mmCIF file of C-alpha atoms in Angstrom:
data_model
loop_
_atom_site.group_PDB
_atom_site.id
_atom_site.type_symbol
_atom_site.label_atom_id
_atom_site.label_comp_id
_atom_site.label_asym_id
_atom_site.label_seq_id
_atom_site.Cartn_x
_atom_site.Cartn_y
_atom_site.Cartn_z
ATOM 1 C CA MET A 1 262.869 12.825 -39.031
ATOM 2 C CA TYR A 2 262.929 12.036 -35.324
ATOM 3 C CA HIS A 3 266.354 11.348 -33.908
ATOM 4 C CA GLY A 4 265.269 10.168 -30.473
ATOM 5 C CA GLU A 5 267.608 12.621 -28.819
ATOM 6 C CA ARG A 6 265.564 13.262 -25.702
ATOM 7 C CA LEU A 7 264.760 9.590 -25.152
ATOM 8 C CA PHE A 8 268.382 8.521 -25.264
ATOM 9 C CA THR A 9 270.129 11.332 -23.395
ATOM 10 C CA ALA A 10 270.395 9.491 -20.096
ATOM 11 C CA LEU A 11 271.802 6.381 -21.752
ATOM 12 C CA VAL A 12 274.292 8.386 -23.762
ATOM 13 C CA VAL A 13 275.593 10.139 -20.652
ATOM 14 C CA LEU A 14 275.846 6.829 -18.775
ATOM 15 C CA LEU A 15 277.767 5.164 -21.581
ATOM 16 C CA ALA A 16 280.037 8.179 -21.920
ATOM 17 C CA LEU A 17 280.934 7.928 -18.238
ATOM 18 C CA THR A 18 281.680 4.204 -18.369
ATOM 19 C CA ALA A 19 283.338 3.894 -21.770
ATOM 20 C CA GLY A 20 287.104 3.535 -21.778
ATOM 21 C CA TRP A 21 289.389 5.178 -24.293
ATOM 22 C CA VAL A 22 291.669 2.741 -26.087
ATOM 23 C CA PRO A 23 295.075 4.237 -26.985
ATOM 24 C CA ALA A 24 295.778 4.746 -30.688
ATOM 25 C CA SER A 25 297.659 1.854 -32.253
ATOM 26 C CA ALA A 26 298.538 0.437 -35.644
ATOM 27 C CA ALA A 27 295.624 -1.999 -35.303
ATOM 28 C CA VAL A 28 292.891 0.609 -34.915
ATOM 29 C CA THR A 29 290.204 0.845 -37.594
ATOM 30 C CA LEU A 30 287.790 3.762 -37.539
ATOM 31 C CA GLU A 31 284.242 3.745 -38.895
ATOM 32 C CA TYR A 32 283.242 6.852 -40.862
ATOM 33 C CA TRP A 33 279.570 7.271 -41.758
ATOM 34 C CA ILE A 34 278.385 9.469 -44.641
ATOM 35 C CA TRP A 35 275.260 9.471 -46.819
ATOM 36 C CA ASP A 36 276.106 10.821 -50.285
ATOM 37 C CA GLN A 37 277.115 8.316 -52.978
ATOM 38 C CA ASN A 38 278.255 11.190 -55.220
ATOM 39 C CA GLN A 39 280.825 12.251 -52.623
ATOM 40 C CA LEU A 40 282.231 8.775 -52.086
ATOM 41 C CA PRO A 41 285.091 9.005 -54.650
ATOM 42 C CA ALA A 42 286.528 12.209 -53.153
ATOM 43 C CA THR A 43 286.006 10.827 -49.657
ATOM 44 C CA LYS A 44 287.898 7.640 -50.506
ATOM 45 C CA GLU A 45 290.746 9.646 -52.016
ATOM 46 C CA ALA A 46 291.072 11.680 -48.811
ATOM 47 C CA ILE A 47 290.991 8.503 -46.729
ATOM 48 C CA ALA A 48 293.726 6.919 -48.854
ATOM 49 C CA ARG A 49 295.978 9.917 -48.311
ATOM 50 C CA PHE A 50 295.268 9.887 -44.571
ATOM 51 C CA GLU A 51 296.049 6.182 -44.290
ATOM 52 C CA ALA A 52 299.323 6.698 -46.175
ATOM 53 C CA GLN A 53 300.400 9.140 -43.468
ATOM 54 C CA HIS A 54 299.037 7.351 -40.367
ATOM 55 C CA ASP A 55 298.940 3.848 -38.907
ATOM 56 C CA ILE A 56 295.154 4.082 -38.830
ATOM 57 C CA LYS A 57 292.602 2.468 -41.134
ATOM 58 C CA VAL A 58 289.261 4.051 -41.997
ATOM 59 C CA GLU A 59 286.205 2.172 -43.219
ATOM 60 C CA VAL A 60 283.613 4.430 -44.832
ATOM 61 C CA LEU A 61 279.972 3.361 -44.668
ATOM 62 C CA LEU A 62 277.167 4.837 -46.784
ATOM 63 C CA VAL A 63 273.923 5.192 -44.828
ATOM 64 C CA PRO A 64 270.915 6.596 -46.735
ATOM 65 C CA PHE A 65 270.052 10.088 -45.545
ATOM 66 C CA PRO A 66 266.403 9.381 -44.551
ATOM 67 C CA GLU A 67 267.616 6.918 -41.921
ATOM 68 C CA PHE A 68 271.069 8.364 -41.240
ATOM 69 C CA PHE A 69 270.509 10.181 -37.956
ATOM 70 C CA THR A 70 268.155 7.547 -36.592
ATOM 71 C CA LYS A 71 270.880 4.934 -37.093
ATOM 72 C CA VAL A 72 273.575 7.241 -35.722
ATOM 73 C CA THR A 73 271.519 7.916 -32.596
ATOM 74 C CA LEU A 74 270.808 4.242 -32.007
ATOM 75 C CA GLY A 75 274.465 3.453 -32.620
ATOM 76 C CA LEU A 76 275.636 6.037 -30.102
ATOM 77 C CA VAL A 77 273.261 4.691 -27.479
ATOM 78 C CA SER A 78 274.133 1.040 -28.059
ATOM 79 C CA GLY A 79 277.879 1.568 -28.387
ATOM 80 C CA THR A 80 277.950 0.363 -31.997
ATOM 81 C CA GLY A 81 277.908 3.735 -33.720
ATOM 82 C CA PRO A 82 280.520 5.287 -35.998
ATOM 83 C CA ASP A 83 283.704 6.835 -34.685
ATOM 84 C CA VAL A 84 283.336 9.814 -37.017
ATOM 85 C CA PHE A 85 280.266 10.962 -38.935
ATOM 86 C CA TRP A 86 278.783 13.841 -40.887
ATOM 87 C CA MET A 87 276.718 16.424 -39.027
ATOM 88 C CA THR A 88 274.253 18.962 -40.445
ATOM 89 C CA MET A 89 273.399 22.400 -39.135
ATOM 90 C CA TYR A 90 269.813 21.178 -38.803
ATOM 91 C CA ASP A 91 270.727 18.427 -36.362
ATOM 92 C CA PHE A 92 273.737 19.841 -34.551
ATOM 93 C CA GLY A 93 271.778 21.584 -31.793
ATOM 94 C CA SER A 94 269.960 18.486 -30.592
ATOM 95 C CA PHE A 95 273.071 16.282 -30.715
ATOM 96 C CA HIS A 96 275.123 18.906 -28.888
ATOM 97 C CA SER A 97 272.539 19.592 -26.195
ATOM 98 C CA ASN A 98 272.184 15.866 -25.526
ATOM 99 C CA ASN A 99 275.941 15.271 -25.097
ATOM 100 C CA MET A 100 276.164 13.136 -28.221
ATOM 101 C CA LEU A 101 279.269 14.824 -29.641
ATOM 102 C CA LEU A 102 282.866 14.965 -28.436
ATOM 103 C CA ASN A 103 284.116 18.406 -27.428
ATOM 104 C CA LEU A 104 287.132 18.898 -29.700
ATOM 105 C CA GLN A 105 288.360 22.099 -28.084
ATOM 106 C CA PRO A 106 290.811 20.483 -25.601
ATOM 107 C CA TYR A 107 292.432 18.575 -28.476
ATOM 108 C CA ILE A 108 292.582 21.677 -30.674
ATOM 109 C CA ASP A 109 294.067 23.771 -27.870
ATOM 110 C CA ALA A 110 296.822 21.175 -27.423
ATOM 111 C CA ASP A 111 297.601 20.998 -31.152
ATOM 112 C CA PRO A 112 298.788 24.230 -32.843
ATOM 113 C CA GLU A 113 298.396 22.698 -36.296
ATOM 114 C CA ALA A 114 294.789 21.738 -35.589
ATOM 115 C CA ALA A 115 294.146 25.250 -34.265
ATOM 116 C CA ALA A 116 295.579 26.703 -37.477
ATOM 117 C CA TYR A 117 293.310 24.428 -39.518
ATOM 118 C CA MET A 118 290.284 25.672 -37.591
ATOM 119 C CA ASP A 119 291.331 29.299 -38.071
ATOM 120 C CA ALA A 120 291.461 28.694 -41.842
ATOM 121 C CA ILE A 121 287.740 27.864 -41.982
ATOM 122 C CA TRP A 122 285.089 30.426 -42.910
ATOM 123 C CA PRO A 123 284.004 32.102 -39.635
ATOM 124 C CA VAL A 124 280.254 31.584 -40.144
ATOM 125 C CA LEU A 125 280.850 27.822 -40.302
ATOM 126 C CA ARG A 126 283.457 27.681 -37.557
ATOM 127 C CA ASP A 127 281.321 29.685 -35.143
ATOM 128 C CA PHE A 128 278.162 27.678 -35.779
ATOM 129 C CA TYR A 129 279.799 24.426 -34.703
ATOM 130 C CA ALA A 130 281.517 26.043 -31.703
ATOM 131 C CA PRO A 131 278.810 27.197 -29.266
ATOM 132 C CA GLY A 132 280.322 29.028 -26.334
ATOM 133 C CA GLY A 133 283.704 28.937 -28.053
ATOM 134 C CA GLN A 134 283.915 25.147 -27.759
ATOM 135 C CA ALA A 135 284.352 23.362 -31.099
ATOM 136 C CA TYR A 136 282.334 20.177 -31.552
ATOM 137 C CA GLY A 137 283.175 19.608 -35.200
ATOM 138 C CA PHE A 138 285.538 20.553 -37.995
ATOM 139 C CA PRO A 139 283.409 22.155 -40.748
ATOM 140 C CA ARG A 140 283.820 20.212 -43.979
ATOM 141 C CA ASP A 141 281.936 21.998 -46.752
ATOM 142 C CA PHE A 142 279.150 24.472 -47.423
ATOM 143 C CA ASP A 143 276.605 25.715 -49.911
ATOM 144 C CA THR A 144 274.916 29.072 -50.400
ATOM 145 C CA ILE A 145 271.971 30.482 -52.335
ATOM 146 C CA ALA A 146 272.192 32.953 -55.224
ATOM 147 C CA LEU A 147 270.189 33.874 -58.332
ATOM 148 C CA VAL A 148 270.613 32.117 -61.669
ATOM 149 C CA TYR A 149 269.271 33.870 -64.733
ATOM 150 C CA ASN A 150 268.826 33.427 -68.468
ATOM 151 C CA VAL A 151 271.328 35.754 -70.164
ATOM 152 C CA ASN A 152 269.555 35.536 -73.519
ATOM 153 C CA ALA A 153 266.248 36.556 -71.955
ATOM 154 C CA MET A 154 267.912 39.536 -70.268
ATOM 155 C CA GLN A 155 269.365 40.709 -73.569
ATOM 156 C CA GLU A 156 266.054 40.282 -75.395
ATOM 157 C CA ALA A 157 264.298 42.372 -72.735
ATOM 158 C CA GLY A 158 266.996 45.069 -72.856
ATOM 159 C CA LEU A 159 267.828 44.638 -69.177
ATOM 160 C CA VAL A 160 271.197 45.106 -67.506
ATOM 161 C CA GLU A 161 272.311 41.706 -66.276
ATOM 162 C CA PRO A 162 271.956 41.157 -62.521
ATOM 163 C CA ALA A 163 275.636 40.143 -62.305
ATOM 164 C CA ILE A 164 276.569 43.686 -63.338
ATOM 165 C CA ILE A 165 274.354 45.382 -60.739
ATOM 166 C CA GLU A 166 274.415 42.667 -58.067
ATOM 167 C CA ASN A 167 275.882 44.945 -55.410
ATOM 168 C CA ILE A 168 273.191 47.603 -55.761
ATOM 169 C CA TRP A 169 269.973 46.025 -57.000
ATOM 170 C CA THR A 170 267.005 45.631 -54.639
ATOM 171 C CA TRP A 171 263.672 43.837 -54.334
ATOM 172 C CA ASP A 172 262.144 46.691 -56.336
ATOM 173 C CA ASP A 173 264.447 45.855 -59.244
ATOM 174 C CA LEU A 174 263.592 42.169 -58.931
ATOM 175 C CA ALA A 175 259.902 43.034 -59.217
ATOM 176 C CA THR A 176 260.526 45.151 -62.326
ATOM 177 C CA TYR A 177 262.711 42.476 -63.899
ATOM 178 C CA SER A 178 260.137 39.773 -63.179
ATOM 179 C CA GLN A 179 257.495 41.781 -65.035
ATOM 180 C CA LYS A 180 259.663 42.620 -68.042
ATOM 181 C CA LEU A 181 260.971 39.078 -68.419
ATOM 182 C CA THR A 182 257.505 37.507 -68.342
ATOM 183 C CA GLN A 183 256.245 36.668 -71.839
ATOM 184 C CA ARG A 184 252.529 36.180 -72.454
ATOM 185 C CA THR A 185 250.307 35.351 -75.375
ATOM 186 C CA ALA A 186 246.553 35.802 -75.342
ATOM 187 C CA ASP A 187 246.129 32.312 -73.940
ATOM 188 C CA GLU A 188 249.166 31.455 -71.881
ATOM 189 C CA VAL A 189 252.413 32.500 -70.263
ATOM 190 C CA ILE A 190 255.368 31.302 -72.318
ATOM 191 C CA ARG A 191 257.992 32.374 -69.806
ATOM 192 C CA TRP A 192 257.794 33.686 -66.254
ATOM 193 C CA GLY A 193 260.240 36.281 -65.002
ATOM 194 C CA TYR A 194 260.830 34.713 -61.583
ATOM 195 C CA SER A 195 259.539 31.841 -59.511
ATOM 196 C CA THR A 196 259.434 31.296 -55.779
ATOM 197 C CA GLY A 197 257.899 28.849 -53.332
ATOM 198 C CA GLY A 198 257.583 27.564 -49.801
ATOM 199 C CA TRP A 199 260.922 25.744 -49.439
ATOM 200 C CA GLY A 200 262.666 27.971 -46.931
ATOM 201 C CA GLN A 201 266.338 27.257 -47.530
ATOM 202 C CA LEU A 202 266.101 28.013 -51.229
ATOM 203 C CA TYR A 203 263.301 30.506 -51.626
ATOM 204 C CA TRP A 204 262.505 32.617 -48.582
ATOM 205 C CA TYR A 205 265.186 32.267 -45.874
ATOM 206 C CA PRO A 206 267.679 34.253 -48.018
ATOM 207 C CA HIS A 207 265.238 37.139 -48.511
ATOM 208 C CA LEU A 208 264.327 37.036 -44.812
ATOM 209 C CA SER A 209 268.043 37.238 -44.016
ATOM 210 C CA ALA A 210 268.405 40.325 -46.213
ATOM 211 C CA ASN A 211 265.483 41.959 -44.431
ATOM 212 C CA GLY A 212 267.014 41.446 -40.987
ATOM 213 C CA GLY A 213 264.565 38.748 -39.943
ATOM 214 C CA SER A 214 264.992 35.261 -38.536
ATOM 215 C CA VAL A 215 263.003 32.097 -37.954
ATOM 216 C CA PHE A 216 264.054 31.791 -34.303
ATOM 217 C CA SER A 217 265.241 34.019 -31.505
ATOM 218 C CA ALA A 218 268.989 34.007 -30.889
ATOM 219 C CA ASP A 219 268.674 31.451 -28.076
ATOM 220 C CA GLY A 220 266.355 29.211 -30.092
ATOM 221 C CA THR A 221 263.597 29.305 -27.471
ATOM 222 C CA ARG A 222 260.901 30.927 -29.634
ATOM 223 C CA ALA A 223 259.877 31.300 -33.252
ATOM 224 C CA THR A 224 259.897 34.830 -34.676
ATOM 225 C CA LEU A 225 258.032 34.352 -37.949
ATOM 226 C CA ASP A 226 255.383 36.851 -36.877
ATOM 227 C CA SER A 227 257.935 39.695 -36.862
ATOM 228 C CA LYS A 228 257.620 42.798 -39.019
ATOM 229 C CA GLU A 229 260.674 41.691 -40.993
ATOM 230 C CA ALA A 230 259.153 38.289 -41.783
ATOM 231 C CA ILE A 231 255.791 39.770 -42.754
ATOM 232 C CA GLU A 232 257.481 42.259 -45.105
ATOM 233 C CA THR A 233 259.501 39.469 -46.707
ATOM 234 C CA ILE A 234 256.650 37.064 -47.390
ATOM 235 C CA GLN A 235 254.360 39.903 -48.457
ATOM 236 C CA PHE A 236 256.909 40.908 -51.093
ATOM 237 C CA LEU A 237 257.154 37.347 -52.423
ATOM 238 C CA HIS A 238 253.351 37.131 -52.428
ATOM 239 C CA ASP A 239 253.133 40.383 -54.379
ATOM 240 C CA LEU A 240 255.554 39.124 -57.022
ATOM 241 C CA ARG A 241 252.851 36.603 -57.864
ATOM 242 C CA HIS A 242 249.611 38.472 -57.280
ATOM 243 C CA VAL A 243 250.434 42.171 -57.754
ATOM 244 C CA TYR A 244 253.389 42.373 -60.143
ATOM 245 C CA GLN A 245 252.332 39.142 -61.886
ATOM 246 C CA GLY A 246 255.932 38.354 -62.698
ATOM 247 C CA ALA A 247 255.892 34.963 -60.979
ATOM 248 C CA PRO A 248 253.462 32.034 -61.286
ATOM 249 C CA ASN A 249 251.116 31.129 -58.458
ATOM 250 C CA GLU A 250 252.950 27.829 -58.226
ATOM 251 C CA LEU A 251 256.599 26.957 -57.992
ATOM 252 C CA ILE A 252 258.290 26.309 -61.336
ATOM 253 C CA GLU A 253 261.826 25.007 -60.804
ATOM 254 C CA ASP A 254 262.603 23.839 -64.339
ATOM 255 C CA PHE A 255 265.122 26.554 -65.168
ATOM 256 C CA PRO A 256 266.886 24.631 -68.004
ATOM 257 C CA SER A 257 263.625 24.464 -69.995
ATOM 258 C CA GLY A 258 263.520 28.264 -70.247
ATOM 259 C CA ARG A 259 260.090 28.471 -68.597
ATOM 260 C CA VAL A 260 261.425 30.801 -65.909
ATOM 261 C CA ALA A 261 264.068 33.487 -66.502
ATOM 262 C CA MET A 262 265.287 33.928 -62.902
ATOM 263 C CA LEU A 263 265.380 31.460 -60.037
ATOM 264 C CA ASN A 264 267.030 31.116 -56.640
ATOM 265 C CA GLN A 265 269.440 28.191 -56.748
ATOM 266 C CA GLY A 266 271.878 26.475 -54.434
ATOM 267 C CA SER A 267 275.535 26.174 -55.318
ATOM 268 C CA TRP A 268 275.036 22.401 -55.389
ATOM 269 C CA HIS A 269 273.019 22.872 -58.624
ATOM 270 C CA LEU A 270 275.883 24.396 -60.618
ATOM 271 C CA LYS A 271 277.066 21.128 -62.126
ATOM 272 C CA PHE A 272 273.567 19.995 -63.097
ATOM 273 C CA LEU A 273 272.657 23.344 -64.653
ATOM 274 C CA SER A 274 275.932 23.541 -66.560
ATOM 275 C CA GLU A 275 275.332 20.096 -68.051
ATOM 276 C CA ASN A 276 271.619 20.496 -68.808
ATOM 277 C CA THR A 277 271.063 24.107 -69.892
ATOM 278 C CA ASP A 278 271.271 24.872 -73.615
ATOM 279 C CA PHE A 279 271.110 28.661 -73.311
ATOM 280 C CA THR A 280 273.695 30.936 -71.685
ATOM 281 C CA PHE A 281 273.038 31.532 -68.002
ATOM 282 C CA ASP A 282 274.857 33.321 -65.229
ATOM 283 C CA VAL A 283 274.771 33.862 -61.477
ATOM 284 C CA ALA A 284 274.233 36.965 -59.345
ATOM 285 C CA ALA A 285 273.816 37.863 -55.706
ATOM 286 C CA LEU A 286 270.206 38.023 -54.591
ATOM 287 C CA PRO A 287 268.842 41.581 -54.390
ATOM 288 C CA ARG A 288 269.093 43.725 -51.289
ATOM 289 C CA SER A 289 266.063 44.406 -49.139
ATOM 290 C CA PRO A 290 264.938 48.028 -49.663
ATOM 291 C CA HIS A 291 264.142 48.174 -45.935
ATOM 292 C CA THR A 292 267.676 47.358 -44.748
ATOM 293 C CA MET A 293 269.773 47.720 -47.930
ATOM 294 C CA GLN A 294 271.480 44.478 -46.867
ATOM 295 C CA GLN A 295 272.221 41.421 -48.989
ATOM 296 C CA GLY A 296 271.053 38.028 -47.847
ATOM 297 C CA SER A 297 271.671 34.346 -48.409
ATOM 298 C CA THR A 298 271.477 31.098 -46.478
ATOM 299 C CA VAL A 299 274.562 29.018 -45.802
ATOM 300 C CA HIS A 300 274.478 25.398 -44.798
ATOM 301 C CA GLY A 301 277.565 23.350 -44.110
ATOM 302 C CA LEU A 302 278.421 19.887 -42.895
ATOM 303 C CA ALA A 303 280.958 19.134 -40.190
ATOM 304 C CA ASN A 304 282.961 16.049 -39.311
ATOM 305 C CA VAL A 305 282.183 15.156 -35.703
ATOM 306 C CA ILE A 306 283.361 12.467 -33.293
ATOM 307 C CA ASN A 307 281.376 9.967 -31.279
ATOM 308 C CA PRO A 308 282.297 10.637 -27.610
ATOM 309 C CA MET A 309 282.397 6.853 -27.109
ATOM 310 C CA SER A 310 284.694 6.187 -30.066
ATOM 311 C CA LYS A 311 286.918 3.146 -29.683
ATOM 312 C CA ASP A 312 289.922 5.457 -30.141
ATOM 313 C CA VAL A 313 289.287 9.152 -29.675
ATOM 314 C CA GLU A 314 292.904 10.103 -30.404
ATOM 315 C CA ALA A 315 292.810 8.316 -33.751
ATOM 316 C CA ALA A 316 289.417 9.809 -34.557
ATOM 317 C CA PHE A 317 290.744 13.288 -33.825
ATOM 318 C CA ALA A 318 293.753 12.678 -36.061
ATOM 319 C CA PHE A 319 291.327 11.749 -38.851
ATOM 320 C CA VAL A 320 288.989 14.747 -38.530
ATOM 321 C CA LYS A 321 292.020 16.995 -38.226
ATOM 322 C CA PHE A 322 293.380 15.657 -41.518
ATOM 323 C CA LEU A 323 289.995 16.167 -43.164
ATOM 324 C CA ALA A 324 290.281 19.841 -42.152
ATOM 325 C CA SER A 325 293.690 20.204 -43.815
ATOM 326 C CA GLU A 326 294.179 22.180 -47.016
ATOM 327 C CA GLU A 327 295.171 18.937 -48.752
ATOM 328 C CA ALA A 328 291.872 17.212 -47.950
ATOM 329 C CA ASN A 329 289.820 20.336 -48.663
ATOM 330 C CA ARG A 330 291.396 20.715 -52.089
ATOM 331 C CA ILE A 331 290.325 17.192 -52.970
ATOM 332 C CA LEU A 332 286.714 18.220 -52.336
ATOM 333 C CA GLY A 333 287.056 21.411 -54.363
ATOM 334 C CA GLU A 334 289.192 20.310 -57.295
ATOM 335 C CA THR A 335 286.979 17.301 -57.982
ATOM 336 C CA GLY A 336 283.914 19.567 -58.059
ATOM 337 C CA THR A 337 282.394 17.567 -55.210
ATOM 338 C CA VAL A 338 281.447 20.399 -52.823
ATOM 339 C CA ILE A 339 282.695 23.833 -51.781
ATOM 340 C CA PRO A 340 285.407 23.196 -49.157
ATOM 341 C CA ALA A 341 285.031 24.836 -45.757
ATOM 342 C CA ARG A 342 288.538 26.324 -45.766
ATOM 343 C CA ILE A 343 289.031 29.855 -47.069
ATOM 344 C CA ASP A 344 292.262 28.878 -48.851
ATOM 345 C CA ALA A 345 290.624 25.979 -50.712
ATOM 346 C CA ALA A 346 287.065 27.147 -51.422
ATOM 347 C CA ARG A 347 287.890 28.731 -54.788
ATOM 348 C CA ALA A 348 289.026 25.361 -56.127
ATOM 349 C CA PHE A 349 285.389 24.341 -56.506
ATOM 350 C CA PHE A 350 284.719 27.255 -58.861
ATOM 351 C CA GLU A 351 287.583 26.540 -61.243
ATOM 352 C CA GLN A 352 285.461 24.217 -63.399
ATOM 353 C CA SER A 353 285.680 25.749 -66.894
ATOM 354 C CA ASP A 354 282.086 24.991 -67.886
ATOM 355 C CA TYR A 355 280.563 26.920 -64.983
ATOM 356 C CA PRO A 356 278.948 30.344 -65.633
ATOM 357 C CA ALA A 357 281.070 33.494 -65.667
ATOM 358 C CA ASN A 358 279.953 34.958 -62.336
ATOM 359 C CA ARG A 359 279.826 31.652 -60.439
ATOM 360 C CA ILE A 360 281.907 33.258 -57.703
ATOM 361 C CA ALA A 361 278.687 34.937 -56.497
ATOM 362 C CA PHE A 362 277.992 31.721 -54.590
ATOM 363 C CA LEU A 363 281.308 32.025 -52.771
ATOM 364 C CA ASN A 364 280.892 35.740 -52.106
ATOM 365 C CA ALA A 365 277.558 35.003 -50.427
ATOM 366 C CA VAL A 366 279.256 33.248 -47.512
ATOM 367 C CA GLU A 367 280.500 36.665 -46.371
ATOM 368 C CA TYR A 368 276.977 37.882 -45.563
ATOM 369 C CA ALA A 369 274.839 34.721 -45.384
ATOM 370 C CA ASP A 370 273.044 33.607 -42.240
ATOM 371 C CA PRO A 371 273.323 29.958 -41.162
ATOM 372 C CA HIS A 372 270.386 27.698 -41.891
ATOM 373 C CA PRO A 373 267.794 28.227 -39.119
ATOM 374 C CA ALA A 374 267.933 25.728 -36.283
ATOM 375 C CA THR A 375 266.958 25.336 -32.654
ATOM 376 C CA PRO A 376 268.483 22.863 -30.186
ATOM 377 C CA TYR A 377 265.038 22.036 -28.833
ATOM 378 C CA LEU A 378 263.345 20.672 -31.967
ATOM 379 C CA SER A 379 264.450 18.466 -34.814
ATOM 380 C CA THR A 380 264.056 19.994 -38.262
ATOM 381 C CA ALA A 381 261.042 17.756 -38.890
ATOM 382 C CA GLU A 382 259.306 19.260 -35.856
ATOM 383 C CA TRP A 383 259.258 22.822 -37.169
ATOM 384 C CA GLN A 384 260.383 23.301 -40.779
ATOM 385 C CA GLY A 385 257.407 21.629 -42.440
ATOM 386 C CA ILE A 386 255.081 23.826 -40.401
ATOM 387 C CA ALA A 387 256.885 27.005 -41.440
ATOM 388 C CA ASN A 388 257.078 26.037 -45.107
ATOM 389 C CA THR A 389 253.423 24.967 -45.248
ATOM 390 C CA TYR A 390 252.084 28.239 -43.867
ATOM 391 C CA VAL A 391 254.420 30.341 -45.997
ATOM 392 C CA ASP A 392 253.215 28.403 -49.029
ATOM 393 C CA GLN A 393 249.594 29.085 -48.081
ATOM 394 C CA ALA A 394 250.403 32.789 -47.881
ATOM 395 C CA LEU A 395 252.183 32.761 -51.241
ATOM 396 C CA LEU A 396 249.267 30.940 -52.862
ATOM 397 C CA GLY A 397 246.907 33.601 -51.559
ATOM 398 C CA ASN A 398 244.947 31.100 -49.483
ATOM 399 C CA MET A 399 245.631 32.989 -46.241
ATOM 400 C CA PRO A 400 246.623 36.587 -45.488
ATOM 401 C CA VAL A 401 250.374 36.784 -44.959
ATOM 402 C CA GLU A 402 250.166 38.085 -41.398
ATOM 403 C CA GLN A 403 247.638 35.417 -40.396
ATOM 404 C CA ALA A 404 249.644 32.579 -41.946
ATOM 405 C CA LEU A 405 252.854 33.626 -40.214
ATOM 406 C CA ALA A 406 251.044 34.089 -36.900
ATOM 407 C CA MET A 407 249.667 30.551 -37.154
ATOM 408 C CA ALA A 408 253.072 29.088 -37.984
ATOM 409 C CA THR A 409 254.641 30.967 -35.081
ATOM 410 C CA GLN A 410 251.951 29.826 -32.655
ATOM 411 C CA ILE A 411 252.285 26.148 -33.563
ATOM 412 C CA ILE A 412 256.084 26.118 -33.534
ATOM 413 C CA ASN A 413 256.183 27.973 -30.217
ATOM 414 C CA ALA A 414 253.785 25.424 -28.714
ATOM 415 C CA ASN A 415 256.139 22.655 -29.833
ATOM 416 C CA LEU A 416 259.083 24.564 -28.392
ATOM 417 C CA ALA A 417 257.356 25.100 -25.051
ATOM 418 C CA GLN A 418 256.584 21.408 -24.790
ATOM 419 C CA ALA A 419 260.129 20.409 -25.720
ATOM 420 C CA ILE A 420 261.780 22.880 -23.344
ATOM 421 C CA GLY A 421 259.465 21.841 -20.522
ATOM 422 C CA GLN A 422 260.423 18.182 -20.765
#
């Protein structure tokens, strides 16, 4: 989606310079924009507790995700936007580079309790939203990627469960497992061992992370999908389909049906899988790359950020600070809504009794996961579809891996050059 960040930068800066800050008072009402209906109950509970402790009211507004950032951008430019809103890792760079977010660091530095709250957050999340050591958001929650697998299928095949060997198994083991778990008749495949596809966050970013690769350079100015590490990663996933024949030449995501024995999944799927899977399943860390012997995963987390032209910045800061408290984080975790961003509250999410035995693998992954790829110069829509499309063509066998990744890199870099030059 296009957020209009470059078109509106000048207006945003002008409004920021002319907008006055209204002192916090009992009459102030903040607008808080979110997009997930499923998270509304926990959000309202946190708001109720905040309002009980402060002379500040908060109105929460649900804005559908497909139009969320377009409406936020227009609201910031026109002066009618929310005081506080959710921010993704995908969109943070463009909002930050276009001065569309309040720098929270001066407020945190002046508030020891707020500083302690920030210190309690997982470092990978805290650092992402604090470029140059300046915090522009309080991380709220996160998700990671791990492997889910059919325990019954493992036992039938006589294989040691991945949860038992998760700290030592490698891509080579995954290939072997995918072959042994695949069941064929003369006419069809009844069950595939593994399945993978072109969606980066779920299927190939985590393996690329394990192999020491990245989608972008550290400064976000160029794509690096033509690197040796990326080629090795996608070639391995291609070979799972076409050489080892342990994965279908199409993505099969229907894990609960039993059609695939192993599948990368996000932590957000735990509840659905637990409620819709009839067989016993468990979770394990994704295998290490044999080239680096490192584990990999992808972490994505939301942050609560403040409109720099909020009607009451002090009140807005008090609200986002409360949302970063252990009390508010535990609401998110104990209700099974999301994994809280705080280290001391994250385990609350995994205390649901109907979740698989080794569910903690999702939490452990945050220790070694790389943040979701992003560049401040392009919106996600301007690069991710290109990357996923060419990776998918390579996985399908329609293009050689090296050629597909070179094409993706060339197109994304052309978009970057144009964006940076503007």
